[in-house]
PDB file of C-alpha atoms in Angstrom:
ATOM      1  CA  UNK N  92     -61.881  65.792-115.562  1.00 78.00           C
ATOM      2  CA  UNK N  93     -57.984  65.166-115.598  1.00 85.00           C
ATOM      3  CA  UNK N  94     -56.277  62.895-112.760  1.00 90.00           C
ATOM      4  CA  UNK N  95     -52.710  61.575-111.906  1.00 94.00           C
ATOM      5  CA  UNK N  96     -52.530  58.572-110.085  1.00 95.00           C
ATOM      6  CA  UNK N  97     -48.776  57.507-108.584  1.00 96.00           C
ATOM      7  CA  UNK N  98     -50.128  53.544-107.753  1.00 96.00           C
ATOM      8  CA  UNK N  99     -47.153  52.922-105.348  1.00 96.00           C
ATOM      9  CA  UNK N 100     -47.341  55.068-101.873  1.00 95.00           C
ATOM     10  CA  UNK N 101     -43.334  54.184-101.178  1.00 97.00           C
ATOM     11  CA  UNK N 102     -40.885  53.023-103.058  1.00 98.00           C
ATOM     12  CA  UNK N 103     -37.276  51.805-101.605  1.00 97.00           C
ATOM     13  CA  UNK N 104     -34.627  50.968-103.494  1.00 97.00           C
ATOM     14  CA  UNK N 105     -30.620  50.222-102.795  1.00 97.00           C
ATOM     15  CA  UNK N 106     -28.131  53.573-103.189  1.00 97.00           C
ATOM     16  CA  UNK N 107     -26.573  52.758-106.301  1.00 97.00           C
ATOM     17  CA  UNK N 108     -29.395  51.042-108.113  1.00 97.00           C
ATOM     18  CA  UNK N 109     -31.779  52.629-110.875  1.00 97.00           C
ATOM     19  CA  UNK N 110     -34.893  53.741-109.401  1.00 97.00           C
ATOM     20  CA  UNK N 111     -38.549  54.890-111.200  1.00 98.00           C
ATOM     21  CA  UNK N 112     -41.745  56.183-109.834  1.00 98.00           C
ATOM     22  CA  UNK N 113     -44.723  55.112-111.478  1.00 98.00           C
ATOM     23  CA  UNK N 114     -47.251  58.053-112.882  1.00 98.00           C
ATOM     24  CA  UNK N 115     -50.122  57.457-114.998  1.00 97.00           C
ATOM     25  CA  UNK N 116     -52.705  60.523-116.175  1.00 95.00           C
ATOM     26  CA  UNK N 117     -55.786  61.348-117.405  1.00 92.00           C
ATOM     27  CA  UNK N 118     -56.809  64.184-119.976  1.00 87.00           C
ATOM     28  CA  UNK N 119     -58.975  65.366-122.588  1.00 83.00           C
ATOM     29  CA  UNK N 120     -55.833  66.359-124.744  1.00 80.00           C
ATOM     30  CA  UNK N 121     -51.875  66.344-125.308  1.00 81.00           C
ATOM     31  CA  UNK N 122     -50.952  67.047-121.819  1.00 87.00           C
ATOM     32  CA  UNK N 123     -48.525  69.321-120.025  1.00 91.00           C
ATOM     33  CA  UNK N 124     -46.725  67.156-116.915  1.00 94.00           C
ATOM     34  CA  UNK N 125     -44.702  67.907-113.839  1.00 95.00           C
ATOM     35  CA  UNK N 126     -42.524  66.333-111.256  1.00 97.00           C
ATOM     36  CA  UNK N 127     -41.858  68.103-108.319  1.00 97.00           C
ATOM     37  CA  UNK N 128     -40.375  66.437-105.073  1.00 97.00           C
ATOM     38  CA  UNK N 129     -40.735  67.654-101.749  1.00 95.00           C
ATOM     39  CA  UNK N 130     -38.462  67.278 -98.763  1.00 93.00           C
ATOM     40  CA  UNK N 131     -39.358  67.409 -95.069  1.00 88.00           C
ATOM     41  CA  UNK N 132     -40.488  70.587 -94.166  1.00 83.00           C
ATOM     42  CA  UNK N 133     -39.698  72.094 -97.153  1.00 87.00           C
ATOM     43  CA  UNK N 134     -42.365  73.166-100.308  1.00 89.00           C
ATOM     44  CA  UNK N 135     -42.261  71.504-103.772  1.00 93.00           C
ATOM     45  CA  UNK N 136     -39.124  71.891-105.599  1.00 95.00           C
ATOM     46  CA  UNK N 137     -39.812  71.563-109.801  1.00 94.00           C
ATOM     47  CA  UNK N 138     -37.478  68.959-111.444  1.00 96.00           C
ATOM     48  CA  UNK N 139     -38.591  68.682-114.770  1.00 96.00           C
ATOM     49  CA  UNK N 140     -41.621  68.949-117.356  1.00 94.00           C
ATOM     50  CA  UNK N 141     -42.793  67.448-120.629  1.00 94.00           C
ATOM     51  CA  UNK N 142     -44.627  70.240-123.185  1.00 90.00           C
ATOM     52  CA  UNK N 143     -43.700  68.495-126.309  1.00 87.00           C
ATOM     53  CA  UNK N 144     -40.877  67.050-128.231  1.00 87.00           C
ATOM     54  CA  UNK N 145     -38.687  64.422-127.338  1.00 90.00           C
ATOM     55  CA  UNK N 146     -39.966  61.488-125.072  1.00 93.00           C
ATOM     56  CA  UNK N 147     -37.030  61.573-122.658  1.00 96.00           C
ATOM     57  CA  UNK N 148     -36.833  64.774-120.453  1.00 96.00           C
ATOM     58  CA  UNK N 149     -33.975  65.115-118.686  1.00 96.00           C
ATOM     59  CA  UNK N 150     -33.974  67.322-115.642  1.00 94.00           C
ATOM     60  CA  UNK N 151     -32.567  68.192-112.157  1.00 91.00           C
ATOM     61  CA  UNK N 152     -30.560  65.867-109.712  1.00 92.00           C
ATOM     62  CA  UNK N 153     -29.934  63.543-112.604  1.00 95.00           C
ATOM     63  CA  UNK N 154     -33.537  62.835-113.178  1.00 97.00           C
ATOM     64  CA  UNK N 155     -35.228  62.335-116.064  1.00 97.00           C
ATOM     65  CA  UNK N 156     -38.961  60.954-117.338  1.00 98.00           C
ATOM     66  CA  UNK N 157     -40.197  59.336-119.968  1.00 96.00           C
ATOM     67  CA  UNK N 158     -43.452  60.743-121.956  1.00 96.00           C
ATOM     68  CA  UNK N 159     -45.635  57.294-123.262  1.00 95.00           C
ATOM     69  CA  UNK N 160     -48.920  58.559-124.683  1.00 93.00           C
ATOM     70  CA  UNK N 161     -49.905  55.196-125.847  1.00 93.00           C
ATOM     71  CA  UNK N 162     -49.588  54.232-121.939  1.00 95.00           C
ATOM     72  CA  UNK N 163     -50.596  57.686-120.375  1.00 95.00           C
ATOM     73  CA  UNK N 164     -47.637  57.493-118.198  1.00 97.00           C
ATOM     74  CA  UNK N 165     -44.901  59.622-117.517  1.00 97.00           C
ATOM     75  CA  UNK N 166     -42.873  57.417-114.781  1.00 98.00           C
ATOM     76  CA  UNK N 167     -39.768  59.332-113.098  1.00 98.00           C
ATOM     77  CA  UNK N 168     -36.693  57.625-113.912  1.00 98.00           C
ATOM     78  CA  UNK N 169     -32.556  58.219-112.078  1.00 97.00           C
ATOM     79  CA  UNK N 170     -29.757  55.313-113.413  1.00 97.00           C
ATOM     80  CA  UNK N 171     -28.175  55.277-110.042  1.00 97.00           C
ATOM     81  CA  UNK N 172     -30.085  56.910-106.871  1.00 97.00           C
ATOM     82  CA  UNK N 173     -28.285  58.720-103.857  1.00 97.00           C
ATOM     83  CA  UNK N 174     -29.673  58.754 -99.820  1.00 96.00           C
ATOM     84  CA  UNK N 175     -29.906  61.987-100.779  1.00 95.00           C
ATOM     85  CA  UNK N 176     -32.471  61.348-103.152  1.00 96.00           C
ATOM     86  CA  UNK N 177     -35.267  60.176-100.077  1.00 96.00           C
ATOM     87  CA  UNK N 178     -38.359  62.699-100.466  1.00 96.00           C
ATOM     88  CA  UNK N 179     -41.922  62.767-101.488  1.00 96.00           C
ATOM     89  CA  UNK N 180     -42.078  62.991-105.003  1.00 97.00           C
ATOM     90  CA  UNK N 181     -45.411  64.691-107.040  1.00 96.00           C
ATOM     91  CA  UNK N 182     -46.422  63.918-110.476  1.00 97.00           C
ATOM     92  CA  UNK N 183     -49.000  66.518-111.896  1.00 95.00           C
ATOM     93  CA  UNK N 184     -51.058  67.560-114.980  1.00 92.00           C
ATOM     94  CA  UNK N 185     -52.231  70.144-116.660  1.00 87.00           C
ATOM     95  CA  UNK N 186     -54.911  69.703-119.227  1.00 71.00           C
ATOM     96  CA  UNK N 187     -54.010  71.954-122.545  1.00 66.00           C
ATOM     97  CA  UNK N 188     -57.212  72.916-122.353  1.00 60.00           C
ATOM     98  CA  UNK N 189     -57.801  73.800-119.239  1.00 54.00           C
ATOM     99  CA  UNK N 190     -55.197  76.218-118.973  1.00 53.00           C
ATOM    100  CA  UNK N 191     -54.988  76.782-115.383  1.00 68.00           C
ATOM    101  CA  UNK N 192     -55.248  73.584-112.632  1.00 77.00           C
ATOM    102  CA  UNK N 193     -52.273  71.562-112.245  1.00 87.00           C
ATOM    103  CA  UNK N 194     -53.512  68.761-110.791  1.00 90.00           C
ATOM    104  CA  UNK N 195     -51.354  66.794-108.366  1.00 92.00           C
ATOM    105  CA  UNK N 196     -50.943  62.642-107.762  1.00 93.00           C
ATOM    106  CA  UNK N 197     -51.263  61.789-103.898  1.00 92.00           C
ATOM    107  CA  UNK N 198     -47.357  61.848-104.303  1.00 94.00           C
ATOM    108  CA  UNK N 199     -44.764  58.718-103.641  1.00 96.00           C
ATOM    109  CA  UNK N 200     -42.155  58.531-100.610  1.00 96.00           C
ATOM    110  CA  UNK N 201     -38.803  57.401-102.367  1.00 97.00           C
ATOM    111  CA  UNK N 202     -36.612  55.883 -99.423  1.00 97.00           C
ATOM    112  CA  UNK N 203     -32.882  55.039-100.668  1.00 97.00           C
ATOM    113  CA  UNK N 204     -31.376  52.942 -98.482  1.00 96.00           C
ATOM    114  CA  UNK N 205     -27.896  52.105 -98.210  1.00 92.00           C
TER     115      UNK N 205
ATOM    116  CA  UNK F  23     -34.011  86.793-105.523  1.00 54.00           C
ATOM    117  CA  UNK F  24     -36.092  86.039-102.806  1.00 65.00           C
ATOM    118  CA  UNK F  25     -38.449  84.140-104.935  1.00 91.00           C
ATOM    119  CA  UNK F  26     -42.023  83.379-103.380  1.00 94.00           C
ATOM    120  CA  UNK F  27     -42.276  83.869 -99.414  1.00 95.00           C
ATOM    121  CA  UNK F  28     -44.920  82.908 -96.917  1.00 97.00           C
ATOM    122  CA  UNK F  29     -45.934  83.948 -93.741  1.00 96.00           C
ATOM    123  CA  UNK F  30     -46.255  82.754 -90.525  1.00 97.00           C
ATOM    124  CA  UNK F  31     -44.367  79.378 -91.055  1.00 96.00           C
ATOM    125  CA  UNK F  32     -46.365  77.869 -88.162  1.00 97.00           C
ATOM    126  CA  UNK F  33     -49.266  79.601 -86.593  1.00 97.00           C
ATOM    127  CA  UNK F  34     -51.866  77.627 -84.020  1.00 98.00           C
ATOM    128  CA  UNK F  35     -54.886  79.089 -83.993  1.00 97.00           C
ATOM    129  CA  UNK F  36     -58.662  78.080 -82.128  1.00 97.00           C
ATOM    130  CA  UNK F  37     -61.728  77.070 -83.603  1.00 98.00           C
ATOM    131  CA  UNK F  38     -63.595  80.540 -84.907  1.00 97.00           C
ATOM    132  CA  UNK F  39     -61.092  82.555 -85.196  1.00 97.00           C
ATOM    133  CA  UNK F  40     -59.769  84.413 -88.274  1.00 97.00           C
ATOM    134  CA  UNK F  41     -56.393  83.918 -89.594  1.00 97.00           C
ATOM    135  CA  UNK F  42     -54.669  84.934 -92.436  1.00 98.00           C
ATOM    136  CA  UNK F  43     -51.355  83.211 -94.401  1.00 98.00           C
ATOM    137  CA  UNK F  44     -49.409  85.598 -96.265  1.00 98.00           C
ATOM    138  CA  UNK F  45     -48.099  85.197 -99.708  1.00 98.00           C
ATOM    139  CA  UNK F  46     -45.529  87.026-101.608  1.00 97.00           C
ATOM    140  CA  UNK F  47     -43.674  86.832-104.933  1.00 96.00           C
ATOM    141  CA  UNK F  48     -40.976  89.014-106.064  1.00 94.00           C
ATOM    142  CA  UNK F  49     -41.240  87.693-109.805  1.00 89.00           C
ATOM    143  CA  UNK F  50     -44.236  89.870-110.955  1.00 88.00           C
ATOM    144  CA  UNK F  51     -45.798  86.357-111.724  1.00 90.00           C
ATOM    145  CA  UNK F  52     -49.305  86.776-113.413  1.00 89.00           C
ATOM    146  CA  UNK F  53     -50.912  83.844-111.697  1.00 91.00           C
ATOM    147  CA  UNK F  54     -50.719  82.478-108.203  1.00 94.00           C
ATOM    148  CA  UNK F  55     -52.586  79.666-105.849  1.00 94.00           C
ATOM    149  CA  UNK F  56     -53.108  78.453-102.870  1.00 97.00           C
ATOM    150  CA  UNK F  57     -53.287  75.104-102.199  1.00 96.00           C
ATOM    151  CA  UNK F  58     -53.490  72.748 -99.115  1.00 96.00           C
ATOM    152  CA  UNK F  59     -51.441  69.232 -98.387  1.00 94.00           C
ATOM    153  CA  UNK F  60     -52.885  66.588 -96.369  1.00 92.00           C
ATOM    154  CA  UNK F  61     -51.995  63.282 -96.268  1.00 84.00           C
ATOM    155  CA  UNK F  62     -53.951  60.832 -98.400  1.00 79.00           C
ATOM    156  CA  UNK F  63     -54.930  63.360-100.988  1.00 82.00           C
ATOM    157  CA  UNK F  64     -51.696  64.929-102.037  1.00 85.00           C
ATOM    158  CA  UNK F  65     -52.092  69.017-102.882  1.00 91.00           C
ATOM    159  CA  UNK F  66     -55.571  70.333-103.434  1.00 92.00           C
ATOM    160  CA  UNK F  67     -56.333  73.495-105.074  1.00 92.00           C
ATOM    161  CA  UNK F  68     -58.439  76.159-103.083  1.00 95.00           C
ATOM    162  CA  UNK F  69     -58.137  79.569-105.168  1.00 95.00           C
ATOM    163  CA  UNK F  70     -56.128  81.005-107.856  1.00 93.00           C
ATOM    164  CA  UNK F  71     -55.719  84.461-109.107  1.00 93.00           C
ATOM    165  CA  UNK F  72     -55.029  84.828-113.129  1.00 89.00           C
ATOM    166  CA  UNK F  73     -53.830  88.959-112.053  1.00 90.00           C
ATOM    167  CA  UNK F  74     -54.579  91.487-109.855  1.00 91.00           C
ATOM    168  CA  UNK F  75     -58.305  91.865-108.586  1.00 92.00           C
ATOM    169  CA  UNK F  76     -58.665  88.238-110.585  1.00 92.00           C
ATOM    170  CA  UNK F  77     -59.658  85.888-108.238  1.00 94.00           C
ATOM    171  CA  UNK F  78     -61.596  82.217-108.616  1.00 92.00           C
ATOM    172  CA  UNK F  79     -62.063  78.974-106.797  1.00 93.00           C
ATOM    173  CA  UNK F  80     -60.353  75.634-106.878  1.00 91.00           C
ATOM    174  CA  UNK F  81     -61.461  72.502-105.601  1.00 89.00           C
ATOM    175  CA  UNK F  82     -61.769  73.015-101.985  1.00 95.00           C
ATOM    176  CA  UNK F  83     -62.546  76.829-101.530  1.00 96.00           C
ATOM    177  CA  UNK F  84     -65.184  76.476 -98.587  1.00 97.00           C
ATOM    178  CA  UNK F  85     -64.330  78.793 -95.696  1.00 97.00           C
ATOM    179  CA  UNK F  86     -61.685  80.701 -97.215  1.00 98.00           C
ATOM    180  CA  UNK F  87     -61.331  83.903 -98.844  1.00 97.00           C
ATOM    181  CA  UNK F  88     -58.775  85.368-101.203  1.00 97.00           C
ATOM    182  CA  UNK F  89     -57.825  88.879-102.662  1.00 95.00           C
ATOM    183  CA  UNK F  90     -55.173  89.960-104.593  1.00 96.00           C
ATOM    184  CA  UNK F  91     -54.959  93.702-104.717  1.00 95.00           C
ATOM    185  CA  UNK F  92     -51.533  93.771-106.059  1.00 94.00           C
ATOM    186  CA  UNK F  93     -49.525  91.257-108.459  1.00 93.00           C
ATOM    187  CA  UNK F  94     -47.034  90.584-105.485  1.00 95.00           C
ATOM    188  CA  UNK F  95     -49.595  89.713-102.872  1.00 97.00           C
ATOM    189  CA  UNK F  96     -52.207  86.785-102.900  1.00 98.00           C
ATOM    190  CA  UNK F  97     -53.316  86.510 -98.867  1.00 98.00           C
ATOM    191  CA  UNK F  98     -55.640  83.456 -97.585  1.00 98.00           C
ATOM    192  CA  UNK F  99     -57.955  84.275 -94.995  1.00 98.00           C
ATOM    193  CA  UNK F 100     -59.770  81.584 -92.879  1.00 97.00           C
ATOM    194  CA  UNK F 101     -62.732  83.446 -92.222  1.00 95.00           C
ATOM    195  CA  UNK F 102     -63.828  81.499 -88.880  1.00 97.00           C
ATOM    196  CA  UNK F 103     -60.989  78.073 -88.598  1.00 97.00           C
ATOM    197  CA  UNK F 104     -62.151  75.216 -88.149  1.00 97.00           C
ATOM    198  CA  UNK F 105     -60.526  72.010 -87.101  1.00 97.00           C
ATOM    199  CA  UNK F 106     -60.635  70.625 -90.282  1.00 96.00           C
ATOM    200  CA  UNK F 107     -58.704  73.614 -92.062  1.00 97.00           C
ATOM    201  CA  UNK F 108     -54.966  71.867 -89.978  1.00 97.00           C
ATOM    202  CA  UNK F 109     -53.252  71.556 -92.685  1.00 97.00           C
ATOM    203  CA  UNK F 110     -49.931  72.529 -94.318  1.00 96.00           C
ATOM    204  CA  UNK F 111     -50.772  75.667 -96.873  1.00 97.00           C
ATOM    205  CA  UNK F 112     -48.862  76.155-100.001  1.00 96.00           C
ATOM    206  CA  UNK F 113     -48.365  79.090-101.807  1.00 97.00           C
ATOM    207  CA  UNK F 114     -47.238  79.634-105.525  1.00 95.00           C
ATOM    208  CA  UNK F 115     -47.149  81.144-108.550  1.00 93.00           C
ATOM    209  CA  UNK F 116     -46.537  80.491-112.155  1.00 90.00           C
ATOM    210  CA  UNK F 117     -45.045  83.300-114.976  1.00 78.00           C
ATOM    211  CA  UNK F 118     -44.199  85.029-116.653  1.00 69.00           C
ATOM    212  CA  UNK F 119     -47.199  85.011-118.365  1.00 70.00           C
ATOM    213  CA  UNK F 120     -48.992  82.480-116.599  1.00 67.00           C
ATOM    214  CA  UNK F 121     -49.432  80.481-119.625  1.00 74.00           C
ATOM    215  CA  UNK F 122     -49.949  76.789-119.008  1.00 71.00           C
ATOM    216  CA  UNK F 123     -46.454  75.128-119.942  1.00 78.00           C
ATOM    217  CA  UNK F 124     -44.927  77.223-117.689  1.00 84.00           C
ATOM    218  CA  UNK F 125     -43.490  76.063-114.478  1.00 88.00           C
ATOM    219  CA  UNK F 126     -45.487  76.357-111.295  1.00 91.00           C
ATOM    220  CA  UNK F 127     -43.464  77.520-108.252  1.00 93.00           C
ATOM    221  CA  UNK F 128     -44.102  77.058-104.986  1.00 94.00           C
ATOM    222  CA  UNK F 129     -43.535  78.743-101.320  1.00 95.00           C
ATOM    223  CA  UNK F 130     -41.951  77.216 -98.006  1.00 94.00           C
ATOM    224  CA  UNK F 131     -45.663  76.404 -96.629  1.00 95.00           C
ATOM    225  CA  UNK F 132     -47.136  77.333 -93.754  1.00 97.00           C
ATOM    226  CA  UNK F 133     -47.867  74.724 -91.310  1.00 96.00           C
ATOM    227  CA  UNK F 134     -51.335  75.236 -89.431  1.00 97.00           C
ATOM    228  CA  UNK F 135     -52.890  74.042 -86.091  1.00 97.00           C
ATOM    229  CA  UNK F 136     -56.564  74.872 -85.403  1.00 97.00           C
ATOM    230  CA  UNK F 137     -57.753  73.623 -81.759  1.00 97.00           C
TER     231      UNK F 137
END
């Protein structure tokens, strides 16, 4: 069966420092995966996703993640973060061969502090 | 674009009652879910519809029912709440084909109470 795990509950960092959040996986195959964040009261926004290709995905906000198969990770990455940037963020999977489950980590609350 | 709506945004309910949360997309989106968010185990997945009148269970499907009579409209019905179904409910969907690099998108929640 496929699984995220995001190993740190919260992460704080300083507003102007580089900031990641830690997501492993597991799968049968190549994997599709997600990051979503949430804010409060709000549903999951997308921010970006890794099919296939380069590594480094860059998506929304300034975000990007980095694809390691050798590590099954794919840890959230941002060079400089924002108080603005504070949410729940959500790593998920989705197994190539499964087609249909995304499967979500138990999520990480990113507080930027300035 | 209104995207993916839910409704009611809050609702408290009591223990045996029926309730159901409302779920609409305006993308003609083949495949949608419903999930649940509690604390500790992230977003769990409790039924998911591949098109209309296709309808099959997630993880945690006990005590709920879905249907899906047209591609727009994926209701959740709590056949008889029960305390344990307070939770925040999440609605999305995922097109336009449904096919499994595509990205999933999700509704505003609805948050519910069950006494």
């Amino acid at each position: 069966a496929q699984s995220v795990a995001q190993p740190e509950d919260q992460v704080n960092v300083a507003e102007g420092n580089p900031l990641t959040v830690k997501c492993t996986y597991s799968v049968s195959g190549n994997p599709y995966l997600f990051w979503y964040v949430q804010y409060p009261n709000r549903g999951l926004q997308f921010l970006l996703k890794y099919i296939t290709g380069d590594n480094l995905v860059k998506g929304s906000y300034g975000f990007e993640a980095e694809f390691n198969k050798s590590q099954t990770s794919f840890h959230l990455k941002k060079p400089s973060a924002l108080v603005s940037d504070s949410a729940l963020y959500f790593c998920a999977v989705r197994d190539r061969g499964g087609g249909n489950k995304l499967t979500f980590g138990t999520g990480t609350q990113l507080k930027v502090e300035l | 674009d209104a995207g993916i709506t839910q409704s009611p945004r809050y609702k408290i309910t009591e223990t045996g009652r029926q309730v159901t949360l409302m779920c609409h997309q305006t993308w003609s989106h083949s495949y949608m879910f419903w999930y649940r968010q509690d604390l500790g185990h992230g977003l769990r997945l409790i039924y998911y519809s591949a098109a209309a009148d296709i309808t099959d269970k997630g993880e945690v499907p006990d005590g709920y029912v879905v249907s899906r009579s047209k591609t727009e409209n994926f209701p959740l019905t709590l056949e008889s709440a029960t305390r344990s179904q307070t939770s925040v409910y999440f609605c999305a969907s995922r097109g336009p084909s449904g096919g499994p690099g595509e990205t999933q998108y999700f509704g505003p929640g609805t948050r519910l109470l069950v006494l």
